[in-house]
């Protein structure tokens, strides 16, 4: 549990398409959980790596799309800089992640500490909590161009991601928690749904995949709460039909310890 009260939450994701997947259902889940004031921003570039984030920081490059989730829908803003988004609010929580294809490659994490130092020095709220999203391995039959880095082996890729978090992320001692999205996805792959959670072999499906990862984020932030709290009428049918195993997969991921 990262947040100790539900009065308000301002969350900024500094990510890529995998953070876009991750927060798609987060706003309604947290609203139903009782968080009173919510502001969720996703600052992203598709396929953005830590190296590119740091280049954008140093050169103040306006390459980001900035998606803001609100009670009345969402707004998309093009041509944003990281600095501009960071200075907009006194963010309670910031999240980081590596580009998915390099998530299990420790030699690609050289810019992580400088990025953290920048965020610590620039964020209007000096007491913000920093979280790391541990992303998921690709579907077993994925044709992603970086899957060969892991021998086209899903289990090998997931283990590499876990090992890299242990080697490069945790030792910084800068993170209040790890969002175990990759563990939740792998848990659900072991259920009756099987290895069917992506829409293209690597991005989450728009229904079950995205809902699962958003729930995992919610549990990381506020601890486990029963899925019965969530209003399900507007959810996709496939999500509603599998709420029991989705809840279990996310819950077990939160219980996972490195």
Coordinates of C-alpha atoms in Angstrom, one line a residue:
X1 CA 0.0 0.0 0.0
X2 CA 1.4 3.4 -1.1
X3 CA -1.5 5.7 -0.3
X4 CA -2.8 5.9 3.3
X5 CA -5.9 7.9 2.7
X6 CA -8.5 8.3 -0.1
X7 CA -9.0 12.0 0.0
X8 CA -7.1 12.7 -3.2
X9 CA -4.6 11.3 -5.6
X10 CA -2.5 13.0 -8.3
X11 CA -0.6 10.4 -10.4
X12 CA 1.7 11.1 -13.3
X13 CA 3.0 8.2 -15.4
X14 CA 6.2 8.9 -17.4
X15 CA 6.0 6.0 -19.8
X16 CA 5.1 4.7 -23.2
X17 CA 2.3 2.6 -24.7
X18 CA 2.6 0.1 -21.8
X19 CA 1.7 2.8 -19.3
X20 CA -1.2 3.7 -21.7
X21 CA -2.4 0.1 -21.3
X22 CA -1.9 0.2 -17.6
X23 CA -4.1 3.1 -16.6
X24 CA -6.9 2.7 -19.1
X25 CA -9.3 1.5 -16.3
X26 CA -7.5 3.0 -13.3
X27 CA -9.7 6.1 -12.9
X28 CA -13.0 4.3 -12.6
X29 CA -11.6 1.6 -10.4
X30 CA -10.2 4.1 -8.0
X31 CA -13.3 6.2 -8.1
X32 CA -15.4 3.2 -7.2
X33 CA -12.9 2.4 -4.4
X34 CA -13.8 5.8 -2.9
X35 CA -10.9 8.0 -3.8
X36 CA -12.5 11.4 -3.7
X37 CA -10.4 13.7 -5.9
X38 CA -8.5 12.1 -8.8
X39 CA -6.1 13.4 -11.3
X40 CA -4.3 10.9 -13.5
X41 CA -1.9 11.9 -16.2
X42 CA -0.1 9.7 -18.7
X43 CA 2.9 11.3 -20.4
X44 CA 4.0 8.9 -23.1
X45 CA 5.7 8.2 -26.4
X46 CA 5.1 4.8 -28.0
X47 CA 8.2 2.6 -27.4
X48 CA 9.9 5.3 -25.3
X49 CA 13.0 4.0 -23.5
X50 CA 14.8 5.4 -20.4
X51 CA 17.5 6.7 -22.8
X52 CA 15.0 8.7 -24.8
X53 CA 13.3 10.0 -21.7
X54 CA 16.6 11.3 -20.5
X55 CA 17.4 12.9 -23.8
X56 CA 14.0 14.6 -23.7
X57 CA 14.8 15.9 -20.2
X58 CA 18.2 17.3 -21.2
X59 CA 17.0 19.0 -24.4
X60 CA 13.4 19.8 -23.2
X61 CA 12.0 18.1 -26.3
X62 CA 8.2 18.4 -26.7
X63 CA 7.7 14.9 -28.1
X64 CA 5.2 13.6 -25.6
X65 CA 1.5 13.0 -25.8
X66 CA -0.1 13.9 -22.5
X67 CA -3.4 12.1 -21.7
X68 CA -5.3 13.4 -18.7
X69 CA -8.1 11.3 -17.1
X70 CA -10.9 13.3 -15.5
X71 CA -14.4 12.7 -14.1
X72 CA -15.9 14.0 -17.3
X73 CA -13.7 11.9 -19.6
X74 CA -10.2 12.4 -20.8
X75 CA -8.2 15.1 -22.7
X76 CA -5.3 14.5 -25.1
X77 CA -2.6 17.1 -25.4
X78 CA 0.1 16.7 -28.1
X79 CA 3.6 18.2 -28.1
X80 CA 4.3 18.2 -24.4
X81 CA 7.6 18.3 -22.6
X82 CA 8.2 16.3 -19.5
X83 CA 9.0 19.4 -17.6
X84 CA 5.7 21.1 -18.5
X85 CA 3.7 18.1 -17.2
X86 CA 5.8 17.7 -14.1
X87 CA 5.3 21.3 -13.1
X88 CA 1.6 21.3 -13.6
X89 CA 0.7 19.8 -10.2
X90 CA 2.1 18.8 -6.8
X91 CA 2.0 15.1 -7.9
X92 CA 1.6 12.6 -5.1
X93 CA 2.9 9.7 -7.2
X94 CA 5.2 9.4 -10.2
X95 CA 5.8 6.2 -12.1
X96 CA 8.6 5.1 -14.4
X97 CA 9.2 2.0 -16.6
X98 CA 11.5 0.9 -19.3
X99 CA 10.6 0.3 -22.9
X100 CA 9.2 -3.3 -23.0
X101 CA 11.8 -4.8 -25.3
X102 CA 14.6 -3.7 -23.0
X103 CA 12.9 -4.3 -19.7
X104 CA 15.0 -7.4 -19.1
X105 CA 18.2 -5.9 -20.4
X106 CA 20.2 -4.4 -17.5
X107 CA 22.7 -2.6 -19.7
X108 CA 19.9 -0.3 -20.9
X109 CA 19.3 1.2 -17.5
X110 CA 22.2 3.6 -17.4
X111 CA 20.0 6.7 -17.5
X112 CA 17.7 5.6 -14.6
X113 CA 19.5 7.4 -11.8
X114 CA 19.9 10.7 -13.7
X115 CA 16.2 10.6 -14.5
X116 CA 15.4 10.1 -10.8
X117 CA 17.7 12.9 -9.8
X118 CA 15.9 15.2 -12.2
X119 CA 12.5 14.3 -10.9
X120 CA 13.6 14.7 -7.3
X121 CA 14.9 18.2 -8.0
X122 CA 12.1 19.4 -10.3
X123 CA 8.8 18.0 -9.0
X124 CA 6.8 20.7 -7.1
X125 CA 6.0 18.1 -4.3
X126 CA 9.3 17.1 -2.8
X127 CA 7.6 14.3 -0.9
X128 CA 6.2 12.5 -4.0
X129 CA 6.3 8.7 -4.1
X130 CA 8.1 7.0 -7.0
X131 CA 6.8 3.7 -8.3
X132 CA 8.3 1.4 -11.0
X133 CA 6.1 -0.5 -13.3
X134 CA 7.5 -4.0 -13.9
X135 CA 6.1 -4.8 -17.4
X136 CA 5.0 -8.1 -18.8
X137 CA 6.6 -10.7 -21.1
X138 CA 5.3 -11.0 -24.6
X139 CA 2.8 -13.6 -25.7
X140 CA 4.4 -16.9 -26.5
X141 CA 3.8 -16.6 -30.2
X142 CA 4.6 -12.8 -30.4
X143 CA 6.4 -11.5 -33.5
X144 CA 7.8 -8.5 -31.6
X145 CA 11.2 -7.5 -33.0
X146 CA 12.8 -7.6 -29.6
X147 CA 11.5 -11.0 -28.5
X148 CA 14.6 -12.8 -29.9
X149 CA 16.6 -11.0 -27.2
X150 CA 15.0 -13.5 -24.9
X151 CA 15.1 -16.5 -27.3
X152 CA 11.4 -16.0 -28.1
X153 CA 10.8 -17.5 -24.7
X154 CA 8.1 -15.9 -22.6
X155 CA 9.3 -17.4 -19.3
X156 CA 12.9 -16.4 -20.0
X157 CA 11.7 -12.9 -20.8
X158 CA 9.7 -12.6 -17.6
X159 CA 12.6 -13.9 -15.5
X160 CA 15.0 -11.4 -17.2
X161 CA 12.6 -8.6 -16.3
X162 CA 12.4 -9.7 -12.6
X163 CA 16.1 -10.1 -12.4
X164 CA 16.7 -6.7 -13.9
X165 CA 14.3 -5.0 -11.4
X166 CA 16.4 -6.6 -8.6
X167 CA 19.7 -5.6 -10.2
X168 CA 19.0 -2.1 -11.4
X169 CA 15.8 -0.7 -9.8
X170 CA 15.7 -1.8 -6.2
X171 CA 19.3 -1.0 -5.5
X172 CA 18.6 2.7 -6.2
X173 CA 16.5 2.7 -3.0
X174 CA 14.4 5.5 -4.6
X175 CA 11.2 3.6 -5.2
X176 CA 8.3 3.4 -2.7
X177 CA 7.1 0.2 -4.5
X178 CA 7.1 -2.0 -7.6
X179 CA 3.9 -2.3 -9.6
X180 CA 4.0 -6.1 -10.5
X181 CA 2.1 -5.9 -13.8
X182 CA 4.2 -8.6 -15.3
X183 CA 3.5 -11.0 -12.5
X184 CA -0.3 -10.4 -12.7
X185 CA -0.3 -11.0 -16.4
X186 CA 1.6 -14.2 -16.0
X187 CA -0.7 -15.3 -13.2
X188 CA -3.8 -14.9 -15.4
X189 CA -2.1 -16.7 -18.3
X190 CA -2.1 -19.7 -16.0
X191 CA -5.9 -19.6 -15.7
X192 CA -8.7 -20.7 -18.0
X193 CA -8.0 -17.7 -20.3
X194 CA -4.6 -19.0 -21.2
X195 CA -2.1 -16.9 -23.2
X196 CA -4.7 -14.6 -24.7
X197 CA -4.2 -11.3 -22.9
X198 CA -2.7 -9.2 -25.7
X199 CA -4.1 -7.7 -28.8
X200 CA -1.0 -8.0 -30.9
X201 CA 1.4 -10.2 -29.1
X202 CA 2.6 -7.6 -26.7
X203 CA 0.1 -4.8 -25.9
X204 CA -2.7 -5.7 -23.5
X205 CA -6.1 -6.5 -24.9
X206 CA -8.6 -3.7 -24.6
X207 CA -10.8 -5.7 -22.2
X208 CA -9.3 -8.2 -19.9
X209 CA -5.6 -7.3 -20.3
X210 CA -6.0 -3.6 -19.6
X211 CA -8.5 -4.2 -16.8
X212 CA -6.1 -6.6 -15.1
X213 CA -3.2 -4.3 -15.2
X214 CA -5.2 -1.3 -14.0
X215 CA -6.5 -3.4 -11.1
X216 CA -2.9 -4.3 -10.2
X217 CA -2.0 -0.7 -10.1
X218 CA -5.0 0.1 -7.9
X219 CA -3.9 -2.7 -5.5
X220 CA -0.4 -1.4 -5.4
X221 CA -1.6 2.1 -4.5
X222 CA -4.3 1.2 -2.0
X223 CA -3.8 -2.4 -1.0
X224 CA -6.2 -5.3 -1.8
X225 CA -9.9 -4.5 -1.8
X226 CA -12.7 -6.8 -3.1
X227 CA -13.6 -6.5 -6.7
X228 CA -17.2 -6.3 -5.6
X229 CA -16.5 -2.6 -4.8
X230 CA -16.2 -1.9 -8.5
X231 CA -19.3 -1.0 -10.6
X232 CA -19.3 -3.6 -13.4
X233 CA -22.3 -2.6 -15.5
X234 CA -20.2 -0.7 -18.1
X235 CA -17.3 -3.2 -18.2
X236 CA -16.8 -5.4 -21.3
X237 CA -18.5 -8.7 -21.2
X238 CA -15.3 -10.7 -21.2
X239 CA -14.1 -8.8 -18.1
X240 CA -17.4 -9.4 -16.3
X241 CA -17.3 -13.1 -17.1
X242 CA -13.8 -13.5 -15.6
X243 CA -13.8 -11.1 -12.6
X244 CA -13.0 -13.9 -10.2
X245 CA -9.8 -15.0 -11.9
X246 CA -8.8 -11.4 -12.7
X247 CA -9.1 -10.4 -9.0
X248 CA -7.1 -13.5 -8.0
X249 CA -4.3 -12.8 -10.5
X250 CA -3.9 -9.2 -9.3
X251 CA -4.1 -10.1 -5.6
X252 CA -1.5 -12.8 -5.9
X253 CA 0.8 -10.4 -7.8
X254 CA 0.6 -7.9 -4.9
X255 CA 1.5 -10.7 -2.5
X256 CA 4.5 -11.6 -4.6
X257 CA 7.8 -10.6 -2.9
X258 CA 11.2 -10.3 -4.6

